[in-house]
């Protein structure tokens, strides 16, 4: 049972124009001529937007801490400061050819909630934290969701610092260079949160098709990533008959088609399976030499852990048959795995109640990984999706209408205040006992 | 009708051990630890092997000329020096991960013929030229067969000089740097040849399967190269449903499979069609972003010009259907074309008669481009193939047995002497008239 919204809060509203104006303002750091963003984790633009973020939260009465992974926690005290804060967080870094909403909208919605509460002179029960997680994208330093992953104990801080970019610099060096290698331990134990809410653009077309501005996210898909290395035999394209080849790129092409077939065949397809190969490199890259080696990355997802196992099994079977046909060998290595996530039922209900009050929502499962997937392993977590046009993301054309952004912020405000009320009631009933 | 071999020449033999030892010796410049070669056109090792080649032909009584494309013509005078020389040529440059025989064997067989004739104190009727053509591979400076192409008037000298390597240096600069930017015009008119014979490894498995050491090459396949650019839509791999994607890499994979299907389906396949995509690049190369753009190179070949047209037509039809299925667009640009080549019938017959005398041959069509394809457009030309193990080429594992190399050299010697005799008889009958 979710606590009813405190009557004092019922009149609170987010400011759609302010939210959108601030978001666009913050995109001056890292914007690209095509309207997109290239604000890679730890680069100069990341430093500038962080400096702006810290100045902004300070202006609204927050102190802040930077942890050893550069995660920034802006803290606004509550009535009961013996409790850890309820966090509203996301990330300010982007893909190299990214858009203006992925991650950024979540931090900016949290900032808008802070502004509304500050201006209404409200002191919430638990302290509030606005969080910017470091390197969610994993585009410059692999893996993705590194800052939240270290905080949740998935990776060690040493591992996080040692990640290397393609230019040869490490995450730790770059945090030091931009002044965000903080002294607070990066740990859910040493620097705890009471809960974590996150607004994020959907990055898919489901809300657009359903014509709903906001998604109540019940959980996140299971994800598994693989490195595939196909080996054939280099040979001359002109003088090698078609039936005497071991063409690694032809075998790889059939594997790409096979993955697509598996993910689009019922019953896996009707349960939301996804299978994609998006990264490929072949050698020796000579127009008249049959490719002898190909490396690829495979990304498979499903809302159900058992379906992930099934997809993997079918891929392996299909790949083996292709290898036999073409005389190619295959190395297949799982490089990352994330089980299916179910968000915290009471927090999800807070999101749902808040969304219902403005009649705008659709229930959804996240297809993407998010910082909330890691936080949910340690603290109650829920997410709110904002509709994005045509489902386009990781692309300069990524776009969410200002009113959809505002609706997501409005739902965040209501969900957060409901959950804070729930915490108050829970603690007061304990005190009475 | 081919002239009978002059009786004085019947006892001449190439020296298998000397040929092989010299070939291996010449591979000290540019050899790689895996037994292969990396002697890119115009690099320091190319300079060293050229210096050695010039010293060697000088030792056997030749003068030499270097033309404006760095092609080296080592000339041994004949009885009638009003005639242009009969050339025996190939190339000393290699692929970056190449072997010890592609091109090199042809120059070394020519050198062995020179040695045999020199040691037997024979003065042939026409002068003899041993030719090293510059940048046959096109691996460092595109396109391939650049030196012979400029000589044959396919490209201008200025075009040849202006070719740029990936390091940013030009062919002309590198020829100057290594001392092989010669003063002789690079032109079949200003620096003519009477004919051109070339020994080359087969670079395919046909002789190996037929268990014949030598191929009598009747002609060369038509070749056409294309640049393909596929555009889809970048989107998130997790949150984009399978049926709402425009996946450029999936479409490209289906195109790779389609090309293979076209080239392996009768009747094109039974007439020797080849179709290969060996070069692929996709963007944005992010594991969780569906590829929005893919570039590839397509290589199609056939012994018959009309089949090339048919393959191109079927590819375009197939690619269009794939584009419609996936909502992707395609640019397809022909970047190089070479019609089917028929070598000079009388020279081919000289090769055949010479091969018959040692009972070792198989008739063959070249699947690869060669300097002889360009020379044949201006002067009578023929080729001799040497068997290579498993048909492997453009690979450090490329290998031709010393006895197969020697057989090819032996056939070259006999074919050359027969053609020289033919020229003598032709000229003497003219004189008598």
mmCIF file of N, CA and C in Angstrom, chain A residues 7 50 69 88 96 131 151 159 171 180 184 188 203 214 257 263-264 268 274 296 304 324 335 343 353 362 377 386 408:
data_model
loop_
_atom_site.group_PDB
_atom_site.id
_atom_site.type_symbol
_atom_site.label_atom_id
_atom_site.label_comp_id
_atom_site.label_asym_id
_atom_site.label_seq_id
_atom_site.Cartn_x
_atom_site.Cartn_y
_atom_site.Cartn_z
ATOM 1 N N UNK A 7 -1.005 16.333 1.437
ATOM 2 C CA UNK A 7 -1.842 17.381 0.839
ATOM 3 C C UNK A 7 -1.033 18.645 0.549
ATOM 4 N N UNK A 50 29.997 19.160 -15.424
ATOM 5 C CA UNK A 50 30.041 18.817 -13.998
ATOM 6 C C UNK A 50 30.190 20.096 -13.144
ATOM 7 N N UNK A 69 34.981 7.340 -7.855
ATOM 8 C CA UNK A 69 34.721 7.119 -9.282
ATOM 9 C C UNK A 69 34.183 8.375 -9.954
ATOM 10 N N UNK A 88 17.779 10.775 -6.654
ATOM 11 C CA UNK A 88 17.234 10.921 -8.003
ATOM 12 C C UNK A 88 18.455 11.082 -8.910
ATOM 13 N N UNK A 96 29.531 8.927 -28.450
ATOM 14 C CA UNK A 96 30.276 9.844 -29.341
ATOM 15 C C UNK A 96 29.382 10.475 -30.413
ATOM 16 N N UNK A 131 22.003 12.750 -8.130
ATOM 17 C CA UNK A 131 23.241 12.020 -8.437
ATOM 18 C C UNK A 131 23.561 12.067 -9.930
ATOM 19 N N UNK A 151 29.939 1.559 -7.379
ATOM 20 C CA UNK A 151 29.190 1.922 -6.160
ATOM 21 C C UNK A 151 28.417 0.711 -5.617
ATOM 22 N N UNK A 159 39.571 -1.548 -10.437
ATOM 23 C CA UNK A 159 39.138 -1.938 -11.790
ATOM 24 C C UNK A 159 38.595 -0.719 -12.529
ATOM 25 N N UNK A 171 40.608 5.757 -16.950
ATOM 26 C CA UNK A 171 39.497 6.443 -16.285
ATOM 27 C C UNK A 171 40.017 7.218 -15.079
ATOM 28 N N UNK A 180 37.783 15.473 -10.718
ATOM 29 C CA UNK A 180 36.654 14.749 -10.134
ATOM 30 C C UNK A 180 37.022 13.356 -9.628
ATOM 31 N N UNK A 184 35.455 10.621 -1.249
ATOM 32 C CA UNK A 184 34.417 9.759 -0.675
ATOM 33 C C UNK A 184 34.562 8.356 -1.263
ATOM 34 N N UNK A 188 28.250 1.444 -1.873
ATOM 35 C CA UNK A 188 26.899 1.528 -1.326
ATOM 36 C C UNK A 188 26.904 1.356 0.183
ATOM 37 N N UNK A 203 14.373 5.259 -25.271
ATOM 38 C CA UNK A 203 15.324 4.754 -26.264
ATOM 39 C C UNK A 203 14.720 3.662 -27.117
ATOM 40 N N UNK A 214 4.713 8.846 -20.852
ATOM 41 C CA UNK A 214 5.504 8.342 -19.725
ATOM 42 C C UNK A 214 5.353 6.830 -19.598
ATOM 43 N N UNK A 257 22.784 -12.961 -39.830
ATOM 44 C CA UNK A 257 21.425 -13.282 -40.283
ATOM 45 C C UNK A 257 20.779 -14.295 -39.320
ATOM 46 N N UNK A 263 16.012 -14.243 -32.984
ATOM 47 C CA UNK A 263 15.308 -13.255 -32.150
ATOM 48 C C UNK A 263 13.958 -12.849 -32.734
ATOM 49 N N UNK A 264 13.714 -13.192 -34.005
ATOM 50 C CA UNK A 264 12.441 -12.790 -34.621
ATOM 51 C C UNK A 264 11.509 -13.982 -34.834
ATOM 52 N N UNK A 268 10.147 -16.973 -28.855
ATOM 53 C CA UNK A 268 11.074 -16.024 -28.227
ATOM 54 C C UNK A 268 10.712 -14.586 -28.613
ATOM 55 N N UNK A 274 15.639 -9.932 -28.106
ATOM 56 C CA UNK A 274 16.405 -9.072 -28.993
ATOM 57 C C UNK A 274 17.757 -9.749 -29.243
ATOM 58 N N UNK A 296 33.469 -9.899 -33.984
ATOM 59 C CA UNK A 296 32.172 -9.234 -33.859
ATOM 60 C C UNK A 296 31.788 -9.218 -32.381
ATOM 61 N N UNK A 304 13.307 -12.260 -19.797
ATOM 62 C CA UNK A 304 13.313 -13.493 -19.023
ATOM 63 C C UNK A 304 14.675 -14.173 -19.086
ATOM 64 N N UNK A 324 30.639 -25.456 -39.880
ATOM 65 C CA UNK A 324 30.847 -26.721 -40.599
ATOM 66 C C UNK A 324 30.719 -26.502 -42.107
ATOM 67 N N UNK A 335 31.323 -11.722 -22.516
ATOM 68 C CA UNK A 335 32.139 -10.669 -21.901
ATOM 69 C C UNK A 335 31.363 -9.851 -20.871
ATOM 70 N N UNK A 343 12.149 -4.139 -10.621
ATOM 71 C CA UNK A 343 12.284 -2.977 -9.737
ATOM 72 C C UNK A 343 11.422 -3.157 -8.486
ATOM 73 N N UNK A 353 1.140 5.517 -9.287
ATOM 74 C CA UNK A 353 0.151 6.432 -8.699
ATOM 75 C C UNK A 353 0.388 7.870 -9.174
ATOM 76 N N UNK A 362 2.100 4.137 -19.461
ATOM 77 C CA UNK A 362 2.079 2.842 -20.104
ATOM 78 C C UNK A 362 3.097 2.005 -19.318
ATOM 79 N N UNK A 377 20.271 -3.591 -7.287
ATOM 80 C CA UNK A 377 20.818 -4.794 -6.646
ATOM 81 C C UNK A 377 21.120 -4.533 -5.163
ATOM 82 N N UNK A 386 10.605 8.505 -20.386
ATOM 83 C CA UNK A 386 9.975 9.547 -21.198
ATOM 84 C C UNK A 386 9.968 9.079 -22.643
ATOM 85 N N UNK A 408 7.525 13.513 -17.515
ATOM 86 C CA UNK A 408 8.395 12.578 -16.791
ATOM 87 C C UNK A 408 8.878 13.218 -15.486
#
